[in-house]
Each structure stands twice: as structure tokens, then as C-alpha cells.
mmCIF file of C-alpha atoms in Angstrom:
data_model
loop_
_atom_site.group_PDB
_atom_site.id
_atom_site.type_symbol
_atom_site.label_atom_id
_atom_site.label_comp_id
_atom_site.label_asym_id
_atom_site.label_seq_id
_atom_site.Cartn_x
_atom_site.Cartn_y
_atom_site.Cartn_z
ATOM 1 C CA MET A 1 -15.901 -12.918 4.321
ATOM 2 C CA TYR A 2 -12.414 -11.553 4.109
ATOM 3 C CA ILE A 3 -12.243 -10.212 7.475
ATOM 4 C CA GLU A 4 -13.690 -13.512 9.130
ATOM 5 C CA GLN A 5 -10.754 -15.397 7.576
ATOM 6 C CA GLY A 6 -8.895 -14.098 10.640
ATOM 7 C CA TYR A 7 -10.739 -16.780 12.698
ATOM 8 C CA LYS A 8 -8.839 -19.397 10.811
ATOM 9 C CA GLY A 9 -6.225 -18.447 13.131
ATOM 10 C CA LEU A 10 -5.716 -17.581 16.829
ATOM 11 C CA HIS A 11 -7.499 -14.141 17.129
ATOM 12 C CA GLU A 12 -7.360 -12.925 20.652
ATOM 13 C CA GLY A 13 -7.208 -9.065 20.977
ATOM 14 C CA TRP A 14 -3.758 -9.260 22.587
ATOM 15 C CA ARG A 15 -2.111 -11.103 19.790
ATOM 16 C CA TYR A 16 -3.173 -8.268 17.390
ATOM 17 C CA VAL A 17 -1.764 -5.631 19.881
ATOM 18 C CA VAL A 18 1.614 -7.236 20.332
ATOM 19 C CA GLY A 19 1.752 -8.045 16.520
ATOM 20 C CA VAL A 20 1.309 -4.357 15.602
ATOM 21 C CA ILE A 21 4.107 -3.428 17.980
ATOM 22 C CA ALA A 22 6.452 -6.268 16.636
ATOM 23 C CA VAL A 23 5.856 -5.316 13.123
ATOM 24 C CA PHE A 24 6.573 -1.676 13.690
ATOM 25 C CA PHE A 25 9.578 -2.558 15.506
ATOM 26 C CA GLY A 26 10.934 -5.038 12.721
ATOM 27 C CA TRP A 27 9.951 -2.319 10.127
ATOM 28 C CA GLN A 28 11.019 0.990 11.641
ATOM 29 C CA PHE A 29 13.852 0.034 13.978
ATOM 30 C CA ILE A 30 15.420 -3.232 12.726
ATOM 31 C CA GLY A 31 14.883 -2.400 9.278
ATOM 32 C CA GLY A 32 16.159 1.107 9.586
ATOM 33 C CA ILE A 33 19.560 0.127 10.938
ATOM 34 C CA PRO A 34 21.303 -0.366 7.635
ATOM 35 C CA LEU A 35 20.224 3.165 6.488
ATOM 36 C CA VAL A 36 21.461 4.645 9.990
ATOM 37 C CA ILE A 37 24.723 3.106 9.642
ATOM 38 C CA ALA A 38 25.307 4.181 6.056
ATOM 39 C CA LEU A 39 24.386 7.535 6.946
ATOM 40 C CA ILE A 40 26.415 8.134 9.951
ATOM 41 C CA SER A 41 29.538 6.224 8.282
ATOM 42 C CA LYS A 42 29.188 8.768 5.340
ATOM 43 C CA SER A 43 28.611 12.153 7.245
ATOM 44 C CA GLY A 44 28.146 11.623 10.983
ATOM 45 C CA LEU A 45 25.206 11.883 13.298
ATOM 46 C CA ASP A 46 23.964 15.157 11.829
ATOM 47 C CA SER A 47 22.809 13.336 8.585
ATOM 48 C CA LEU A 48 20.174 11.680 10.447
ATOM 49 C CA VAL A 49 18.243 14.873 10.471
ATOM 50 C CA THR A 50 18.681 15.376 6.710
ATOM 51 C CA THR A 51 15.754 15.504 4.371
ATOM 52 C CA PRO A 52 15.178 12.481 1.996
ATOM 53 C CA SER A 53 16.432 14.380 -0.767
ATOM 54 C CA GLY A 54 19.592 15.221 1.118
ATOM 55 C CA MET A 55 19.944 11.580 2.175
ATOM 56 C CA SER A 56 19.591 10.694 -1.324
ATOM 57 C CA GLU A 57 22.300 13.196 -2.374
ATOM 58 C CA LEU A 58 24.472 12.078 0.346
ATOM 59 C CA LEU A 59 24.285 8.394 -0.436
ATOM 60 C CA GLY A 60 23.383 8.189 -4.202
ATOM 61 C CA ALA A 61 19.844 8.018 -5.194
ATOM 62 C CA ASN A 62 19.934 4.353 -5.787
ATOM 63 C CA VAL A 63 21.795 3.327 -2.713
ATOM 64 C CA PHE A 64 19.146 5.345 -0.519
ATOM 65 C CA LEU A 65 16.302 3.907 -2.228
ATOM 66 C CA PHE A 66 17.620 0.428 -1.728
ATOM 67 C CA LEU A 67 18.210 1.155 1.913
ATOM 68 C CA MET A 68 14.949 2.730 2.462
ATOM 69 C CA LEU A 69 13.034 -0.121 0.729
ATOM 70 C CA LEU A 70 15.156 -2.800 2.779
ATOM 71 C CA ALA A 71 13.247 -1.591 5.944
ATOM 72 C CA PHE A 72 9.952 -2.979 4.487
ATOM 73 C CA VAL A 73 11.639 -6.403 3.832
ATOM 74 C CA PHE A 74 12.140 -6.694 7.578
ATOM 75 C CA GLY A 75 8.719 -5.268 8.141
ATOM 76 C CA ILE A 76 6.959 -7.948 5.922
ATOM 77 C CA LEU A 77 9.215 -10.704 7.410
ATOM 78 C CA PHE A 78 8.111 -9.770 11.087
ATOM 79 C CA LEU A 79 4.758 -9.498 9.840
ATOM 80 C CA PHE A 80 4.570 -13.092 8.170
ATOM 81 C CA ILE A 81 6.511 -14.777 10.986
ATOM 82 C CA PHE A 82 4.162 -13.357 13.798
ATOM 83 C CA VAL A 83 1.058 -14.445 11.838
ATOM 84 C CA LYS A 84 2.458 -17.827 11.051
ATOM 85 C CA TYR A 85 3.727 -18.517 14.612
ATOM 86 C CA VAL A 86 1.797 -16.532 16.970
ATOM 87 C CA HIS A 87 -1.673 -16.510 15.245
ATOM 88 C CA LYS A 88 -1.238 -19.811 13.556
ATOM 89 C CA GLN A 89 -2.744 -18.292 10.443
ATOM 90 C CA SER A 90 -1.942 -19.228 6.892
ATOM 91 C CA PHE A 91 -0.588 -16.729 4.356
ATOM 92 C CA LYS A 92 -3.713 -17.538 1.986
ATOM 93 C CA SER A 93 -6.240 -16.583 4.686
ATOM 94 C CA LEU A 94 -4.558 -13.452 5.288
ATOM 95 C CA THR A 95 -4.554 -12.477 1.372
ATOM 96 C CA THR A 96 -8.066 -13.682 0.379
ATOM 97 C CA SER A 97 -11.237 -15.488 1.160
ATOM 98 C CA ARG A 98 -11.100 -17.282 -2.019
ATOM 99 C CA GLU A 99 -9.894 -21.037 -2.192
ATOM 100 C CA LYS A 100 -6.474 -19.793 -3.682
ATOM 101 C CA ILE A 101 -4.951 -16.399 -4.313
ATOM 102 C CA ASP A 102 -6.089 -15.070 -7.594
ATOM 103 C CA TRP A 103 -2.948 -14.041 -9.425
ATOM 104 C CA LYS A 104 -4.950 -12.882 -12.286
ATOM 105 C CA ARG A 105 -6.530 -10.355 -10.294
ATOM 106 C CA ILE A 106 -3.283 -8.931 -9.022
ATOM 107 C CA ILE A 107 -1.920 -8.925 -12.597
ATOM 108 C CA PHE A 108 -5.163 -7.067 -14.011
ATOM 109 C CA ALA A 109 -5.203 -4.284 -11.432
ATOM 110 C CA PHE A 110 -1.424 -3.696 -11.776
ATOM 111 C CA SER A 111 -1.791 -3.610 -15.726
ATOM 112 C CA LEU A 112 -4.690 -1.355 -15.565
ATOM 113 C CA TRP A 113 -3.052 1.206 -13.218
ATOM 114 C CA SER A 114 0.241 1.091 -14.807
ATOM 115 C CA ILE A 115 -1.244 2.166 -18.132
ATOM 116 C CA VAL A 116 -3.413 4.801 -16.462
ATOM 117 C CA SER A 117 -0.506 6.185 -14.538
ATOM 118 C CA ILE A 118 1.833 6.397 -17.597
ATOM 119 C CA LEU A 119 -0.784 8.033 -19.614
ATOM 120 C CA PHE A 120 -1.485 10.669 -16.951
ATOM 121 C CA ILE A 121 2.349 11.220 -16.514
ATOM 122 C CA LEU A 122 2.879 11.573 -20.171
ATOM 123 C CA LEU A 123 0.047 13.874 -20.739
ATOM 124 C CA ASP A 124 1.280 16.140 -17.897
ATOM 125 C CA ILE A 125 4.713 16.206 -19.709
ATOM 126 C CA TYR A 126 3.168 17.040 -23.097
ATOM 127 C CA LEU A 127 0.965 19.740 -21.568
ATOM 128 C CA SER A 128 3.651 21.157 -19.285
ATOM 129 C CA PRO A 129 6.983 20.472 -20.978
ATOM 130 C CA ASP A 130 8.851 23.363 -19.012
ATOM 131 C CA ASP A 131 7.973 21.511 -15.680
ATOM 132 C CA TYR A 132 10.090 18.383 -16.622
ATOM 133 C CA VAL A 133 13.751 17.734 -17.612
ATOM 134 C CA LEU A 134 15.022 14.458 -19.031
ATOM 135 C CA ASN A 135 17.040 12.623 -16.364
ATOM 136 C CA PHE A 136 17.763 9.415 -18.125
ATOM 137 C CA LYS A 137 21.099 8.006 -17.406
ATOM 138 C CA PHE A 138 21.427 4.385 -18.759
ATOM 139 C CA GLU A 139 23.468 2.619 -16.208
ATOM 140 C CA LYS A 140 21.878 4.384 -13.211
ATOM 141 C CA PHE A 141 18.363 3.787 -14.498
ATOM 142 C CA LEU A 142 19.199 0.012 -14.968
ATOM 143 C CA ILE A 143 20.291 -0.113 -11.376
ATOM 144 C CA LEU A 144 17.042 1.776 -10.416
ATOM 145 C CA ALA A 145 14.833 -0.499 -12.407
ATOM 146 C CA ALA A 146 16.584 -3.580 -10.586
ATOM 147 C CA ILE A 147 16.025 -2.326 -7.179
ATOM 148 C CA ALA A 148 12.568 -0.972 -7.905
ATOM 149 C CA ILE A 149 11.081 -4.157 -9.496
ATOM 150 C CA ALA A 150 12.555 -6.267 -6.593
ATOM 151 C CA LEU A 151 11.747 -4.202 -3.839
ATOM 152 C CA ILE A 152 8.910 -1.842 -4.670
ATOM 153 C CA PRO A 153 6.250 -4.754 -4.593
ATOM 154 C CA ILE A 154 7.579 -5.852 -1.401
ATOM 155 C CA GLN A 155 7.114 -2.318 0.013
ATOM 156 C CA THR A 156 3.640 -1.971 -1.160
ATOM 157 C CA SER A 157 2.865 -5.648 -0.265
ATOM 158 C CA MET A 158 3.945 -5.021 3.371
ATOM 159 C CA GLU A 159 1.691 -1.847 3.516
ATOM 160 C CA GLU A 160 -1.234 -3.824 2.075
ATOM 161 C CA TYR A 161 -0.861 -7.099 4.327
ATOM 162 C CA PHE A 162 -0.418 -5.072 7.281
ATOM 163 C CA MET A 163 -3.237 -2.325 7.097
ATOM 164 C CA ARG A 164 -5.736 -4.095 4.953
ATOM 165 C CA GLY A 165 -4.948 -7.534 5.854
ATOM 166 C CA TYR A 166 -3.755 -7.928 9.412
ATOM 167 C CA VAL A 167 -5.103 -4.763 11.036
ATOM 168 C CA MET A 168 -8.411 -4.851 9.215
ATOM 169 C CA GLN A 169 -9.041 -8.467 10.175
ATOM 170 C CA GLY A 170 -7.978 -7.924 13.764
ATOM 171 C CA LEU A 171 -10.206 -4.696 14.225
ATOM 172 C CA GLY A 172 -12.977 -6.290 12.291
ATOM 173 C CA ILE A 173 -13.237 -9.344 14.642
ATOM 174 C CA ALA A 174 -12.950 -7.193 17.732
ATOM 175 C CA VAL A 175 -15.792 -4.599 16.784
ATOM 176 C CA LYS A 176 -17.801 -7.222 14.817
ATOM 177 C CA ASN A 177 -18.563 -4.626 11.891
ATOM 178 C CA LYS A 178 -16.965 -3.648 8.829
ATOM 179 C CA TRP A 179 -17.207 0.076 8.678
ATOM 180 C CA ILE A 180 -15.111 0.956 11.536
ATOM 181 C CA PRO A 181 -12.072 -1.176 10.182
ATOM 182 C CA LEU A 182 -12.488 0.535 6.850
ATOM 183 C CA ILE A 183 -12.584 4.103 8.503
ATOM 184 C CA VAL A 184 -9.846 3.321 10.971
ATOM 185 C CA THR A 185 -7.306 1.522 8.266
ATOM 186 C CA SER A 186 -8.006 4.144 5.758
ATOM 187 C CA SER A 187 -7.315 7.034 7.993
ATOM 188 C CA VAL A 188 -4.264 5.508 9.683
ATOM 189 C CA PHE A 189 -2.798 4.661 6.202
ATOM 190 C CA GLY A 190 -3.303 8.220 5.030
ATOM 191 C CA LEU A 191 -1.904 9.698 8.270
ATOM 192 C CA LEU A 192 1.182 7.613 8.289
ATOM 193 C CA HIS A 193 2.100 9.544 5.211
ATOM 194 C CA ILE A 194 2.380 12.755 7.247
ATOM 195 C CA PHE A 195 6.060 12.713 7.564
ATOM 196 C CA ASN A 196 6.554 12.481 3.880
ATOM 197 C CA PRO A 197 8.548 15.294 2.199
ATOM 198 C CA GLU A 198 5.229 15.996 0.002
ATOM 199 C CA VAL A 199 3.284 16.939 3.182
ATOM 200 C CA GLN A 200 6.068 19.261 4.208
ATOM 201 C CA LYS A 201 6.141 20.989 0.922
ATOM 202 C CA LEU A 202 2.381 21.012 -0.047
ATOM 203 C CA GLY A 203 1.025 21.247 3.344
ATOM 204 C CA TYR A 204 -1.547 19.089 5.197
ATOM 205 C CA GLY A 205 -4.017 19.271 2.479
ATOM 206 C CA ILE A 206 -2.256 16.540 0.510
ATOM 207 C CA LEU A 207 -3.503 14.173 3.118
ATOM 208 C CA VAL A 208 -6.802 14.179 1.107
ATOM 209 C CA PHE A 209 -5.072 12.251 -1.505
ATOM 210 C CA TYR A 210 -3.365 9.740 0.880
ATOM 211 C CA ILE A 211 -6.402 9.235 3.198
ATOM 212 C CA GLY A 212 -8.627 9.061 -0.230
ATOM 213 C CA THR A 213 -6.331 6.462 -1.645
ATOM 214 C CA GLY A 214 -6.655 4.397 1.622
ATOM 215 C CA PHE A 215 -10.374 4.386 1.432
ATOM 216 C CA PHE A 216 -10.287 3.373 -2.222
ATOM 217 C CA LEU A 217 -8.063 0.383 -1.408
ATOM 218 C CA GLY A 218 -10.174 -0.485 1.660
ATOM 219 C CA ILE A 219 -13.227 -0.366 -0.423
ATOM 220 C CA MET A 220 -11.690 -2.598 -3.000
ATOM 221 C CA THR A 221 -10.492 -5.070 -0.444
ATOM 222 C CA LEU A 222 -13.958 -5.506 1.242
ATOM 223 C CA MET A 223 -15.974 -5.371 -1.895
ATOM 224 C CA ASP A 224 -13.674 -8.077 -3.688
ATOM 225 C CA GLU A 225 -13.139 -9.998 -0.468
ATOM 226 C CA GLY A 226 -9.535 -10.177 -0.670
ATOM 227 C CA LEU A 227 -6.289 -8.053 -1.121
ATOM 228 C CA GLU A 228 -5.318 -9.103 -4.553
ATOM 229 C CA LEU A 229 -6.601 -5.937 -6.490
ATOM 230 C CA ALA A 230 -5.298 -3.675 -3.829
ATOM 231 C CA LEU A 231 -1.806 -5.695 -4.001
ATOM 232 C CA GLY A 232 -1.739 -4.966 -7.882
ATOM 233 C CA PHE A 233 -2.881 -1.375 -7.809
ATOM 234 C CA HIS A 234 -0.508 -0.373 -4.911
ATOM 235 C CA ALA A 235 2.477 -1.915 -6.758
ATOM 236 C CA ALA A 236 1.693 -0.283 -10.039
ATOM 237 C CA ASN A 237 1.172 3.170 -8.420
ATOM 238 C CA ASN A 238 4.643 3.276 -6.748
ATOM 239 C CA LEU A 239 6.654 1.414 -9.255
ATOM 240 C CA THR A 240 5.625 3.820 -12.310
ATOM 241 C CA ALA A 241 6.190 6.698 -9.910
ATOM 242 C CA ALA A 242 9.665 5.803 -9.265
ATOM 243 C CA LEU A 243 10.671 4.842 -12.752
ATOM 244 C CA LEU A 244 8.990 7.588 -14.766
ATOM 245 C CA VAL A 245 9.186 10.774 -12.814
ATOM 246 C CA THR A 246 10.563 12.127 -9.599
ATOM 247 C CA ALA A 247 11.280 15.383 -7.670
ATOM 248 C CA ASP A 248 13.547 16.752 -4.913
ATOM 249 C CA TRP A 249 10.469 17.180 -2.666
ATOM 250 C CA THR A 250 9.104 13.454 -2.941
ATOM 251 C CA ALA A 251 9.498 10.422 -0.999
ATOM 252 C CA PHE A 252 10.993 8.671 -3.911
ATOM 253 C CA THR A 253 13.922 10.667 -5.178
ATOM 254 C CA THR A 254 15.299 8.323 -7.812
ATOM 255 C CA ASP A 255 17.228 8.353 -11.023
ATOM 256 C CA SER A 256 13.985 8.108 -13.177
ATOM 257 C CA ILE A 257 13.583 8.992 -16.645
ATOM 258 C CA TYR A 258 12.144 12.468 -15.944
ATOM 259 C CA ARG A 259 12.481 14.909 -13.043
ATOM 260 C CA ASP A 260 9.919 17.358 -12.196
ATOM 261 C CA VAL A 261 11.397 20.793 -11.657
ATOM 262 C CA SER A 262 8.205 22.850 -11.140
ATOM 263 C CA ASP A 263 7.386 24.523 -8.086
ATOM 264 C CA PRO A 264 4.758 22.367 -6.536
ATOM 265 C CA VAL A 265 1.413 23.657 -5.517
ATOM 266 C CA LEU A 266 -1.605 22.011 -3.980
ATOM 267 C CA GLY A 267 -4.304 22.111 -6.628
ATOM 268 C CA TRP A 268 -6.961 20.184 -8.345
ATOM 269 C CA ASP A 269 -4.694 17.368 -9.286
ATOM 270 C CA VAL A 270 -4.957 16.171 -5.668
ATOM 271 C CA LEU A 271 -8.682 15.952 -5.876
ATOM 272 C CA VAL A 272 -9.189 14.463 -9.263
ATOM 273 C CA PRO A 273 -7.746 11.043 -8.254
ATOM 274 C CA VAL A 274 -9.782 10.742 -5.208
ATOM 275 C CA PHE A 275 -13.218 11.999 -6.277
ATOM 276 C CA ILE A 276 -13.144 11.058 -10.208
ATOM 277 C CA VAL A 277 -10.378 8.475 -11.144
ATOM 278 C CA PHE A 278 -10.864 5.965 -8.176
ATOM 279 C CA PRO A 279 -14.724 5.909 -8.423
ATOM 280 C CA ILE A 280 -14.246 5.066 -12.186
ATOM 281 C CA LEU A 281 -11.770 2.394 -11.232
ATOM 282 C CA LEU A 282 -14.026 0.937 -8.498
ATOM 283 C CA PHE A 283 -16.940 0.928 -11.211
ATOM 284 C CA ILE A 284 -14.760 -1.086 -13.558
ATOM 285 C CA PHE A 285 -13.906 -3.584 -10.996
ATOM 286 C CA SER A 286 -17.264 -3.869 -9.895
ATOM 287 C CA LYS A 287 -18.474 -4.677 -13.423
ATOM 288 C CA LYS A 288 -15.650 -7.060 -14.136
ATOM 289 C CA TYR A 289 -16.096 -8.970 -10.871
ATOM 290 C CA LYS A 290 -19.690 -8.649 -10.419
ATOM 291 C CA TRP A 291 -19.652 -6.900 -7.155
ATOM 292 C CA THR A 292 -22.946 -6.883 -5.199
ATOM 293 C CA ASP A 293 -24.478 -5.858 -1.941
ATOM 294 C CA TRP A 294 -22.327 -2.751 -1.452
ATOM 295 C CA LYS A 295 -24.165 -1.843 1.742
ATOM 296 C CA GLY A 296 -23.590 -5.337 3.415
ATOM 297 C CA ARG A 297 -19.868 -5.594 2.311
ATOM 298 C CA LEU A 298 -18.935 -2.168 3.516
ATOM 299 C CA PHE A 299 -21.102 -1.662 6.375
ATOM 300 C CA GLY A 300 -22.571 -5.048 7.419
ATOM 301 C CA LYS A 301 -21.744 -6.990 10.607
ATOM 302 C CA VAL A 302 -18.883 -9.434 11.286
ATOM 303 C CA MET A 303 -19.951 -12.698 11.773
ATOM 304 C CA SER A 304 -19.106 -14.583 15.058
ATOM 305 C CA LYS A 305 -16.798 -17.460 14.791
ATOM 306 C CA GLU A 306 -19.624 -19.922 15.313
ATOM 307 C CA GLU A 307 -21.701 -18.227 12.600
ATOM 308 C CA PHE A 308 -18.486 -18.440 10.164
ATOM 309 C CA LEU A 309 -17.616 -21.982 10.860
ATOM 310 C CA ALA A 310 -21.182 -22.983 10.091
ATOM 311 C CA VAL A 311 -21.029 -21.348 6.729
ATOM 312 C CA GLU A 312 -17.606 -22.854 6.165
ATOM 313 C CA ASN A 313 -18.969 -26.283 6.997
ATOM 314 C CA GLY A 314 -21.899 -25.878 4.630
ATOM 315 C CA ASN A 315 -24.645 -25.273 7.444
ATOM 316 C CA PRO A 316 -25.773 -21.728 6.679
ATOM 317 C CA SER A 317 -28.981 -22.795 8.403
ATOM 318 C CA GLU A 318 -27.222 -22.710 11.742
ATOM 319 C CA VAL A 319 -26.262 -18.695 11.320
#
């Protein structure tokens, strides 16, 4: 009953509408001020229309990464403050339907996807060595590691708490079913990446990967009745990408260990994660955590507040 956890706070529709606007304001506008000031002071107003790789070159990769990720700190602060003081909802109920947050789930998902991601990257380097150059610079990498380890989990957590936490709970309570929140949050999550430099380089077909990833994370959240697995997976995905390999045309242009110098093309590697790897991961998670009733958890109805409170109070006969 993850979506129904929203009933543990004030859940009128207007609160969610104002909340979405407030979080976007804190994330995109307030959070973006330090980066804008740095760019203008460095190279004037023209720098504001520079590509991410150009901004990275202008400010230095580590400085740009820090300022870009700093925006997510403001975003998650605005979200948590709004949830606490406007919705009167607890951090725990925004995270999970369990009695307490399951950190073992976060660690397992993080560890599993870190290992898989590293193996995929190393395999690609082995099979296509001409596509990569060693980019390791000890001092710059140490700074990168400190920034990435401190801020990337905040960035990914902000996206998860906002899309598959706050918006999914609010939308589910409004429409009283689970499939509309799953479709909407997954699609919006993917489409929010439309301004990424990867889309400009590879075309709109890459959105299949982003939207597919959104559905994978959404299914995982609904089936597991909490955000823990999604939090761990998302942090591992972005952290390994930032530390191990980067390219001039990606959102994360960092002082990583390797640099991809190949001419990117949209190919099978976009479809394999969505249609092969992610289903395998869902199977692994389902066996480990004994998921059942896929139809009910993904397409079933969301209880009314009265029904939810009856179950919570140990009176399921009243449902």
C-alpha cells in the first residue's frame, strides 16, 4: 500500500499542484542561481546558451558538476520542507509502506547494479578499445569522487522522491488506481531528459531508454511497496557512469577514468537494457523479495482513505 501512504498526510489536490510548482522553483530556479552566476562571471551572458560540455570546459569539469548537482540539493530541500509542513507527512511514509526504511534493500540494489554496470562498461572497453582513451588524472579524479559520492545520491534521490514518491502518491490518490500514476510518472521522467545533450546527439529514439528506465523504476516501486530499491539502483547507475566513463556529448562530462571518443550512434545498446536487462533484474528482485499479485499491485485500485485506515487499524472486514 505504498501509494496509500499519502493518506498519512494532508492530501488535497491543490497541495500537490502547489508542491510540484514549489519543487520545480527550488530545483530549477533557486538551485540554478550559483551555476548562472559562475557562468556569467566567467564569460558573460553568452555562456548561458553554451552546451553542457562547453560549460564544463569553461568552468572546469569538477566545478561544473558540483554546481549542476547543487541544484538538486535545493530541489530535495524544497520537497522535504513542503511535504513536512504543508502535507504534514513523514519522511518514512514518503519512502516506504514498511514499518521502517529498509536500508538493506537500498544497499542490495546499489551493489547489484554497480557490479552489473561496471562489468558492462569494462566489457565494452575490452571489445572496442579504440572507442576509449584513458582519462585518469589522480588529483582531479579524487575531487570528482568526493563530489560524486556526496552529491549524486542526492540528485538521484531527489528524482525518485519527487517522481515515484510525491507525484505517484498524489496522482494515485486523485485517480484511485495504480496504472495511471505508473504510466504518467514513467513517461514524464523519461521526457524530462529531452533536454539532455544525449538526445541532441542521438535523436529522440534515446527517449525509449529513459522512458523504459522510468517504467522499470516505477514497476519496482509499486511491486516492492517502497522506494528503497529504486533509490539504490538509480544512485548506482549515475555514480558508476560519472566515475568510470564520460563523453563530450553526455549530461555528465566529468574527469572520469575513461573517456568515450567514439562517434555515437543509436543502436541495439539502447534496447538491451530496457527489454532484456531490466526484466531480468525485476525477476531477481521478485524472487528475492517474494513479490506476488503483479496485476493487483500494478493495475489495481487505490483504497479510499476510510478503507486504508480500516486496514491500518487492523479491521480489514470494514474494507
